[in-house]
PDB file of C-alpha atoms in Angstrom:
ATOM      1  CA  MET A   1       0.000   0.000   0.000  1.00 48.00           C
ATOM      2  CA  ASN A   2       1.297   3.434  -0.946  1.00 69.00           C
ATOM      3  CA  ALA A   3       2.428   5.523   2.032  1.00 89.00           C
ATOM      4  CA  LEU A   4       0.652   8.783   2.788  1.00 94.00           C
ATOM      5  CA  ILE A   5       2.216  12.175   3.503  1.00 95.00           C
ATOM      6  CA  GLN A   6       0.418  14.922   5.396  1.00 95.00           C
ATOM      7  CA  ARG A   7      -0.002  18.014   3.236  1.00 96.00           C
ATOM      8  CA  TYR A   8      -2.487  20.033   5.302  1.00 97.00           C
ATOM      9  CA  THR A   9      -3.633  20.012   8.903  1.00 96.00           C
ATOM     10  CA  ALA A  10      -7.318  20.021   9.848  1.00 96.00           C
ATOM     11  CA  ARG A  11      -7.040  23.711  10.756  1.00 96.00           C
ATOM     12  CA  GLU A  12      -5.504  24.583   7.397  1.00 97.00           C
ATOM     13  CA  ARG A  13      -8.206  22.654   5.542  1.00 97.00           C
ATOM     14  CA  SER A  14     -10.971  24.317   7.558  1.00 97.00           C
ATOM     15  CA  ASN A  15      -9.501  27.728   6.763  1.00 97.00           C
ATOM     16  CA  HIS A  16      -9.364  26.864   3.066  1.00 97.00           C
ATOM     17  CA  TRP A  17     -12.979  25.677   2.947  1.00 97.00           C
ATOM     18  CA  VAL A  18     -14.260  28.769   4.757  1.00 98.00           C
ATOM     19  CA  VAL A  19     -12.497  30.918   2.142  1.00 98.00           C
ATOM     20  CA  ALA A  20     -13.845  28.706  -0.659  1.00 97.00           C
ATOM     21  CA  LEU A  21     -17.441  28.874   0.616  1.00 98.00           C
ATOM     22  CA  ALA A  22     -17.222  32.635   1.184  1.00 98.00           C
ATOM     23  CA  PHE A  23     -15.803  33.053  -2.327  1.00 98.00           C
ATOM     24  CA  VAL A  24     -18.727  31.152  -3.893  1.00 98.00           C
ATOM     25  CA  LEU A  25     -21.269  33.177  -1.929  1.00 98.00           C
ATOM     26  CA  ALA A  26     -19.488  36.472  -2.652  1.00 98.00           C
ATOM     27  CA  ALA A  27     -19.188  35.634  -6.356  1.00 97.00           C
ATOM     28  CA  LEU A  28     -22.853  34.651  -6.712  1.00 98.00           C
ATOM     29  CA  SER A  29     -24.155  37.646  -4.776  1.00 98.00           C
ATOM     30  CA  GLY A  30     -21.724  39.949  -6.572  1.00 97.00           C
ATOM     31  CA  LEU A  31     -22.820  38.694  -9.993  1.00 97.00           C
ATOM     32  CA  ALA A  32     -26.453  39.205  -8.947  1.00 97.00           C
ATOM     33  CA  LEU A  33     -25.677  42.865  -8.233  1.00 95.00           C
ATOM     34  CA  PHE A  34     -23.370  43.299 -11.226  1.00 95.00           C
ATOM     35  CA  HIS A  35     -25.835  42.858 -14.080  1.00 93.00           C
ATOM     36  CA  PRO A  36     -29.611  42.377 -14.464  1.00 94.00           C
ATOM     37  CA  ALA A  37     -28.999  39.123 -16.344  1.00 97.00           C
ATOM     38  CA  PHE A  38     -27.725  37.617 -13.082  1.00 97.00           C
ATOM     39  CA  PHE A  39     -30.385  39.148 -10.825  1.00 97.00           C
ATOM     40  CA  PHE A  40     -32.151  35.780 -10.486  1.00 97.00           C
ATOM     41  CA  LEU A  41     -29.245  34.747  -8.217  1.00 97.00           C
ATOM     42  CA  THR A  42     -30.641  37.051  -5.537  1.00 97.00           C
ATOM     43  CA  HIS A  43     -33.213  34.338  -4.791  1.00 97.00           C
ATOM     44  CA  LEU A  44     -30.372  32.352  -3.190  1.00 97.00           C
ATOM     45  CA  PHE A  45     -29.979  35.098  -0.581  1.00 97.00           C
ATOM     46  CA  GLY A  46     -33.590  35.991   0.121  1.00 97.00           C
ATOM     47  CA  GLY A  47     -34.048  38.694  -2.513  1.00 97.00           C
ATOM     48  CA  GLY A  48     -32.319  41.812  -3.760  1.00 96.00           C
ATOM     49  CA  THR A  49     -32.279  43.707  -0.463  1.00 96.00           C
ATOM     50  CA  TRP A  50     -30.744  40.830   1.484  1.00 97.00           C
ATOM     51  CA  THR A  51     -28.232  40.210  -1.301  1.00 98.00           C
ATOM     52  CA  ARG A  52     -27.074  43.818  -1.091  1.00 97.00           C
ATOM     53  CA  ILE A  53     -26.846  43.613   2.709  1.00 97.00           C
ATOM     54  CA  LEU A  54     -25.049  40.263   2.891  1.00 98.00           C
ATOM     55  CA  HIS A  55     -22.571  40.662   0.012  1.00 98.00           C
ATOM     56  CA  PRO A  56     -20.120  43.055   1.735  1.00 97.00           C
ATOM     57  CA  PHE A  57     -20.157  41.090   5.007  1.00 98.00           C
ATOM     58  CA  ILE A  58     -19.386  37.877   3.115  1.00 98.00           C
ATOM     59  CA  GLY A  59     -16.548  39.718   1.380  1.00 97.00           C
ATOM     60  CA  VAL A  60     -15.051  40.897   4.676  1.00 98.00           C
ATOM     61  CA  LEU A  61     -15.255  37.336   6.038  1.00 98.00           C
ATOM     62  CA  MET A  62     -13.450  35.993   2.973  1.00 98.00           C
ATOM     63  CA  PHE A  63     -10.750  38.648   3.249  1.00 98.00           C
ATOM     64  CA  LEU A  64     -10.050  37.948   6.933  1.00 98.00           C
ATOM     65  CA  PHE A  65      -9.853  34.176   6.549  1.00 98.00           C
ATOM     66  CA  PHE A  66      -7.731  34.411   3.393  1.00 97.00           C
ATOM     67  CA  MET A  67      -5.263  36.750   5.071  1.00 96.00           C
ATOM     68  CA  ALA A  68      -4.932  34.262   7.942  1.00 96.00           C
ATOM     69  CA  MET A  69      -4.236  31.546   5.375  1.00 96.00           C
ATOM     70  CA  ALA A  70      -1.861  33.763   3.400  1.00 96.00           C
ATOM     71  CA  ALA A  71       0.207  34.527   6.496  1.00 96.00           C
ATOM     72  CA  ARG A  72       0.601  30.799   7.076  1.00 95.00           C
ATOM     73  CA  PHE A  73       1.635  29.939   3.503  1.00 95.00           C
ATOM     74  CA  TRP A  74       3.498  33.117   2.546  1.00 95.00           C
ATOM     75  CA  GLY A  75       6.930  31.512   2.710  1.00 94.00           C
ATOM     76  CA  PHE A  76       5.928  28.585   0.492  1.00 95.00           C
ATOM     77  CA  ASN A  77       4.843  30.905  -2.321  1.00 97.00           C
ATOM     78  CA  ARG A  78       8.045  32.802  -3.042  1.00 95.00           C
ATOM     79  CA  ILE A  79       8.986  32.523  -6.707  1.00 95.00           C
ATOM     80  CA  THR A  80      12.199  30.507  -7.182  1.00 94.00           C
ATOM     81  CA  PRO A  81      14.472  29.800 -10.179  1.00 94.00           C
ATOM     82  CA  ALA A  82      12.807  26.371 -10.450  1.00 93.00           C
ATOM     83  CA  ASP A  83       9.431  28.109 -10.800  1.00 94.00           C
ATOM     84  CA  ARG A  84      10.745  30.288 -13.628  1.00 94.00           C
ATOM     85  CA  GLN A  85      12.104  27.212 -15.355  1.00 93.00           C
ATOM     86  CA  TRP A  86       8.723  25.470 -14.865  1.00 91.00           C
ATOM     87  CA  MET A  87       6.935  28.406 -16.499  1.00 90.00           C
ATOM     88  CA  LYS A  88       9.295  28.348 -19.470  1.00 90.00           C
ATOM     89  CA  ARG A  89       8.356  24.685 -19.939  1.00 88.00           C
ATOM     90  CA  ILE A  90       4.604  25.187 -19.593  1.00 85.00           C
ATOM     91  CA  GLY A  91       4.145  23.211 -22.813  1.00 85.00           C
ATOM     92  CA  ASP A  92       5.664  20.169 -21.128  1.00 82.00           C
ATOM     93  CA  VAL A  93       3.366  20.727 -18.138  1.00 81.00           C
ATOM     94  CA  LEU A  94       0.249  20.762 -20.318  1.00 78.00           C
ATOM     95  CA  CYS A  95       1.398  17.686 -22.253  1.00 78.00           C
ATOM     96  CA  ASN A  96       2.338  15.746 -19.096  1.00 74.00           C
ATOM     97  CA  ARG A  97       6.007  15.524 -20.064  1.00 78.00           C
ATOM     98  CA  ASP A  98       7.031  15.644 -16.419  1.00 74.00           C
ATOM     99  CA  GLN A  99      10.481  14.189 -17.048  1.00 74.00           C
ATOM    100  CA  ASN A 100      11.503  17.562 -18.510  1.00 78.00           C
ATOM    101  CA  LEU A 101      10.401  19.618 -15.506  1.00 84.00           C
ATOM    102  CA  PRO A 102      12.474  20.863 -12.561  1.00 90.00           C
ATOM    103  CA  GLU A 103      11.973  19.559  -9.035  1.00 91.00           C
ATOM    104  CA  LEU A 104       9.344  21.648  -7.250  1.00 92.00           C
ATOM    105  CA  GLY A 105       8.664  22.544  -3.646  1.00 94.00           C
ATOM    106  CA  LYS A 106       5.256  22.449  -1.989  1.00 95.00           C
ATOM    107  CA  TYR A 107       3.636  24.516  -4.767  1.00 96.00           C
ATOM    108  CA  ASN A 108       4.242  24.927  -8.476  1.00 93.00           C
ATOM    109  CA  ALA A 109       4.475  28.287 -10.227  1.00 94.00           C
ATOM    110  CA  GLY A 110       0.827  28.210 -11.291  1.00 93.00           C
ATOM    111  CA  GLN A 111      -0.333  27.778  -7.704  1.00 95.00           C
ATOM    112  CA  LYS A 112       2.005  30.531  -6.570  1.00 97.00           C
ATOM    113  CA  LEU A 113       0.762  32.937  -9.225  1.00 95.00           C
ATOM    114  CA  LEU A 114      -2.824  32.343  -8.095  1.00 95.00           C
ATOM    115  CA  PHE A 115      -1.758  32.997  -4.507  1.00 97.00           C
ATOM    116  CA  TRP A 116      -0.246  36.371  -5.454  1.00 97.00           C
ATOM    117  CA  VAL A 117      -3.240  37.242  -7.621  1.00 96.00           C
ATOM    118  CA  MET A 118      -5.428  36.738  -4.544  1.00 96.00           C
ATOM    119  CA  VAL A 119      -3.011  38.640  -2.308  1.00 97.00           C
ATOM    120  CA  VAL A 120      -3.377  41.646  -4.631  1.00 97.00           C
ATOM    121  CA  SER A 121      -7.040  41.221  -5.600  1.00 97.00           C
ATOM    122  CA  LEU A 122      -8.600  40.745  -2.172  1.00 97.00           C
ATOM    123  CA  PRO A 123      -7.274  43.999  -0.634  1.00 97.00           C
ATOM    124  CA  LEU A 124      -8.419  45.804  -3.797  1.00 98.00           C
ATOM    125  CA  LEU A 125     -11.850  44.231  -3.420  1.00 97.00           C
ATOM    126  CA  LEU A 126     -11.992  45.153   0.262  1.00 97.00           C
ATOM    127  CA  LEU A 127     -10.900  48.782  -0.186  1.00 98.00           C
ATOM    128  CA  SER A 128     -13.053  49.432  -3.246  1.00 98.00           C
ATOM    129  CA  GLY A 129     -15.940  47.614  -1.575  1.00 97.00           C
ATOM    130  CA  ILE A 130     -15.734  49.868   1.463  1.00 97.00           C
ATOM    131  CA  VAL A 131     -15.871  52.944  -0.788  1.00 98.00           C
ATOM    132  CA  ILE A 132     -19.095  51.756  -2.486  1.00 97.00           C
ATOM    133  CA  TRP A 133     -20.674  50.173   0.624  1.00 97.00           C
ATOM    134  CA  GLN A 134     -24.161  51.612   0.905  1.00 92.00           C
ATOM    135  CA  PRO A 135     -25.430  53.169   3.101  1.00 93.00           C
ATOM    136  CA  TRP A 136     -22.498  53.201   5.511  1.00 93.00           C
ATOM    137  CA  PHE A 137     -19.448  54.550   3.698  1.00 96.00           C
ATOM    138  CA  ALA A 138     -20.385  55.493   0.122  1.00 95.00           C
ATOM    139  CA  PRO A 139     -21.998  58.857   1.035  1.00 95.00           C
ATOM    140  CA  SER A 140     -18.627  59.989   2.442  1.00 96.00           C
ATOM    141  CA  PHE A 141     -16.831  59.758  -0.919  1.00 97.00           C
ATOM    142  CA  PRO A 142     -17.039  61.939  -4.064  1.00 97.00           C
ATOM    143  CA  ILE A 143     -18.856  60.560  -7.096  1.00 97.00           C
ATOM    144  CA  GLY A 144     -15.637  60.315  -9.122  1.00 97.00           C
ATOM    145  CA  LEU A 145     -14.040  58.037  -6.541  1.00 97.00           C
ATOM    146  CA  LEU A 146     -17.228  55.951  -6.310  1.00 97.00           C
ATOM    147  CA  ARG A 147     -17.172  55.359 -10.065  1.00 97.00           C
ATOM    148  CA  LEU A 148     -13.490  54.405  -9.993  1.00 98.00           C
ATOM    149  CA  ALA A 149     -14.085  52.057  -7.054  1.00 98.00           C
ATOM    150  CA  VAL A 150     -16.910  50.299  -8.927  1.00 97.00           C
ATOM    151  CA  VAL A 151     -14.613  49.649 -11.914  1.00 97.00           C
ATOM    152  CA  ILE A 152     -11.750  48.418  -9.708  1.00 98.00           C
ATOM    153  CA  HIS A 153     -14.123  46.183  -7.726  1.00 98.00           C
ATOM    154  CA  ALA A 154     -15.555  44.610 -10.871  1.00 97.00           C
ATOM    155  CA  LEU A 155     -12.151  44.047 -12.516  1.00 98.00           C
ATOM    156  CA  ALA A 156     -10.606  42.523  -9.382  1.00 97.00           C
ATOM    157  CA  ALA A 157     -13.649  40.280  -8.943  1.00 97.00           C
ATOM    158  CA  TRP A 158     -13.519  38.986 -12.523  1.00 97.00           C
ATOM    159  CA  ILE A 159      -9.778  38.320 -12.277  1.00 97.00           C
ATOM    160  CA  MET A 160     -10.351  36.342  -9.086  1.00 96.00           C
ATOM    161  CA  ILE A 161     -13.257  34.383 -10.533  1.00 96.00           C
ATOM    162  CA  LEU A 162     -11.192  33.387 -13.585  1.00 97.00           C
ATOM    163  CA  GLY A 163      -8.255  32.453 -11.368  1.00 96.00           C
ATOM    164  CA  ILE A 164     -10.393  30.253  -9.130  1.00 96.00           C
ATOM    165  CA  ILE A 165     -11.953  28.520 -12.149  1.00 96.00           C
ATOM    166  CA  VAL A 166      -8.436  27.592 -13.327  1.00 94.00           C
ATOM    167  CA  HIS A 167      -7.558  26.533  -9.760  1.00 94.00           C
ATOM    168  CA  VAL A 168     -10.546  24.170  -9.513  1.00 95.00           C
ATOM    169  CA  TYR A 169      -9.931  22.758 -12.986  1.00 94.00           C
ATOM    170  CA  ALA A 170      -6.270  22.067 -12.184  1.00 91.00           C
ATOM    171  CA  ALA A 171      -7.197  20.376  -8.893  1.00 93.00           C
ATOM    172  CA  ILE A 172      -9.538  18.025 -10.763  1.00 93.00           C
ATOM    173  CA  TRP A 173      -7.133  17.552 -13.682  1.00 89.00           C
ATOM    174  CA  VAL A 174      -4.198  16.456 -11.493  1.00 89.00           C
ATOM    175  CA  LYS A 175      -5.503  13.220 -10.031  1.00 89.00           C
ATOM    176  CA  GLY A 176      -4.961  12.900  -6.285  1.00 89.00           C
ATOM    177  CA  THR A 177      -4.870  16.641  -5.606  1.00 92.00           C
ATOM    178  CA  ILE A 178      -8.368  17.062  -4.158  1.00 94.00           C
ATOM    179  CA  ARG A 179      -7.586  14.453  -1.508  1.00 94.00           C
ATOM    180  CA  ALA A 180      -5.104  16.918   0.014  1.00 95.00           C
ATOM    181  CA  MET A 181      -7.930  19.318   0.894  1.00 94.00           C
ATOM    182  CA  THR A 182     -10.507  16.704   1.862  1.00 95.00           C
ATOM    183  CA  ARG A 183      -8.366  14.304   3.917  1.00 95.00           C
ATOM    184  CA  GLY A 184      -5.185  16.311   4.436  1.00 96.00           C
ATOM    185  CA  THR A 185      -2.884  13.693   2.923  1.00 96.00           C
ATOM    186  CA  VAL A 186      -1.438  12.768  -0.452  1.00 96.00           C
ATOM    187  CA  SER A 187       0.214   9.585  -1.587  1.00 94.00           C
ATOM    188  CA  ALA A 188       3.996   9.432  -1.514  1.00 94.00           C
ATOM    189  CA  ALA A 189       3.894   8.655  -5.243  1.00 92.00           C
ATOM    190  CA  TRP A 190       1.865  11.813  -5.907  1.00 93.00           C
ATOM    191  CA  ALA A 191       4.248  13.953  -3.865  1.00 93.00           C
ATOM    192  CA  LYS A 192       7.320  12.459  -5.526  1.00 91.00           C
ATOM    193  CA  HIS A 193       5.860  12.906  -9.002  1.00 88.00           C
ATOM    194  CA  HIS A 194       4.477  16.451  -8.713  1.00 89.00           C
ATOM    195  CA  HIS A 195       6.517  18.086  -5.928  1.00 92.00           C
ATOM    196  CA  ARG A 196       9.751  16.152  -5.670  1.00 92.00           C
ATOM    197  CA  ALA A 197      11.692  18.783  -3.697  1.00 94.00           C
ATOM    198  CA  TRP A 198       8.863  18.926  -1.127  1.00 95.00           C
ATOM    199  CA  TYR A 199       8.780  15.110  -1.075  1.00 95.00           C
ATOM    200  CA  ARG A 200      12.507  15.041  -0.273  1.00 93.00           C
ATOM    201  CA  GLU A 201      11.966  17.603   2.475  1.00 92.00           C
ATOM    202  CA  MET A 202       9.129  15.601   4.036  1.00 93.00           C
ATOM    203  CA  THR A 203      10.696  12.147   3.754  1.00 91.00           C
ATOM    204  CA  GLY A 204      14.443  12.787   3.634  1.00 86.00           C
ATOM    205  CA  LYS A 205      14.667  10.551   0.561  1.00 81.00           C
TER     206      LYS A 205
END
């Protein structure tokens, strides 16, 4: 039987799933407020008024839990020479020619790029969201700033949504990855194949 290696603790997984659930709720409620074509999504939150009330609070919750997670994983997401080499060989990655790829640590360059996209996007979403938060803060800002904040909020949200779609697809595409966030462990074979440097660090082999 293949040995298992712990990749995430129960606390880390809980943090991740809170962020994931908050993201889904924030994305759905945000889309409902973004365009009339998505207004039907307000039924998930009890109508338009409740959607408008709940959306910013969900966003603040997501921001706080992500920042707690980011502080924990910050050091694992620094871009290294191996990551740059991995990006240059993205064709080999997509074609599963793993023998041509460098040894990676806990995360590959794609995962790290998503991490930094979220590190930039979530503060932008929070700050712009505060500016347009009715009725509490928006009346305190000039109309020009409100318009700019709406554009920034929408752009940051769409970038994050696209990034998370890629993240989910990659987790499903790389067999054995989802187990890490549901059970906290991965097989030794998975670790050795996809993150050999991390495998060496964890096993000493």
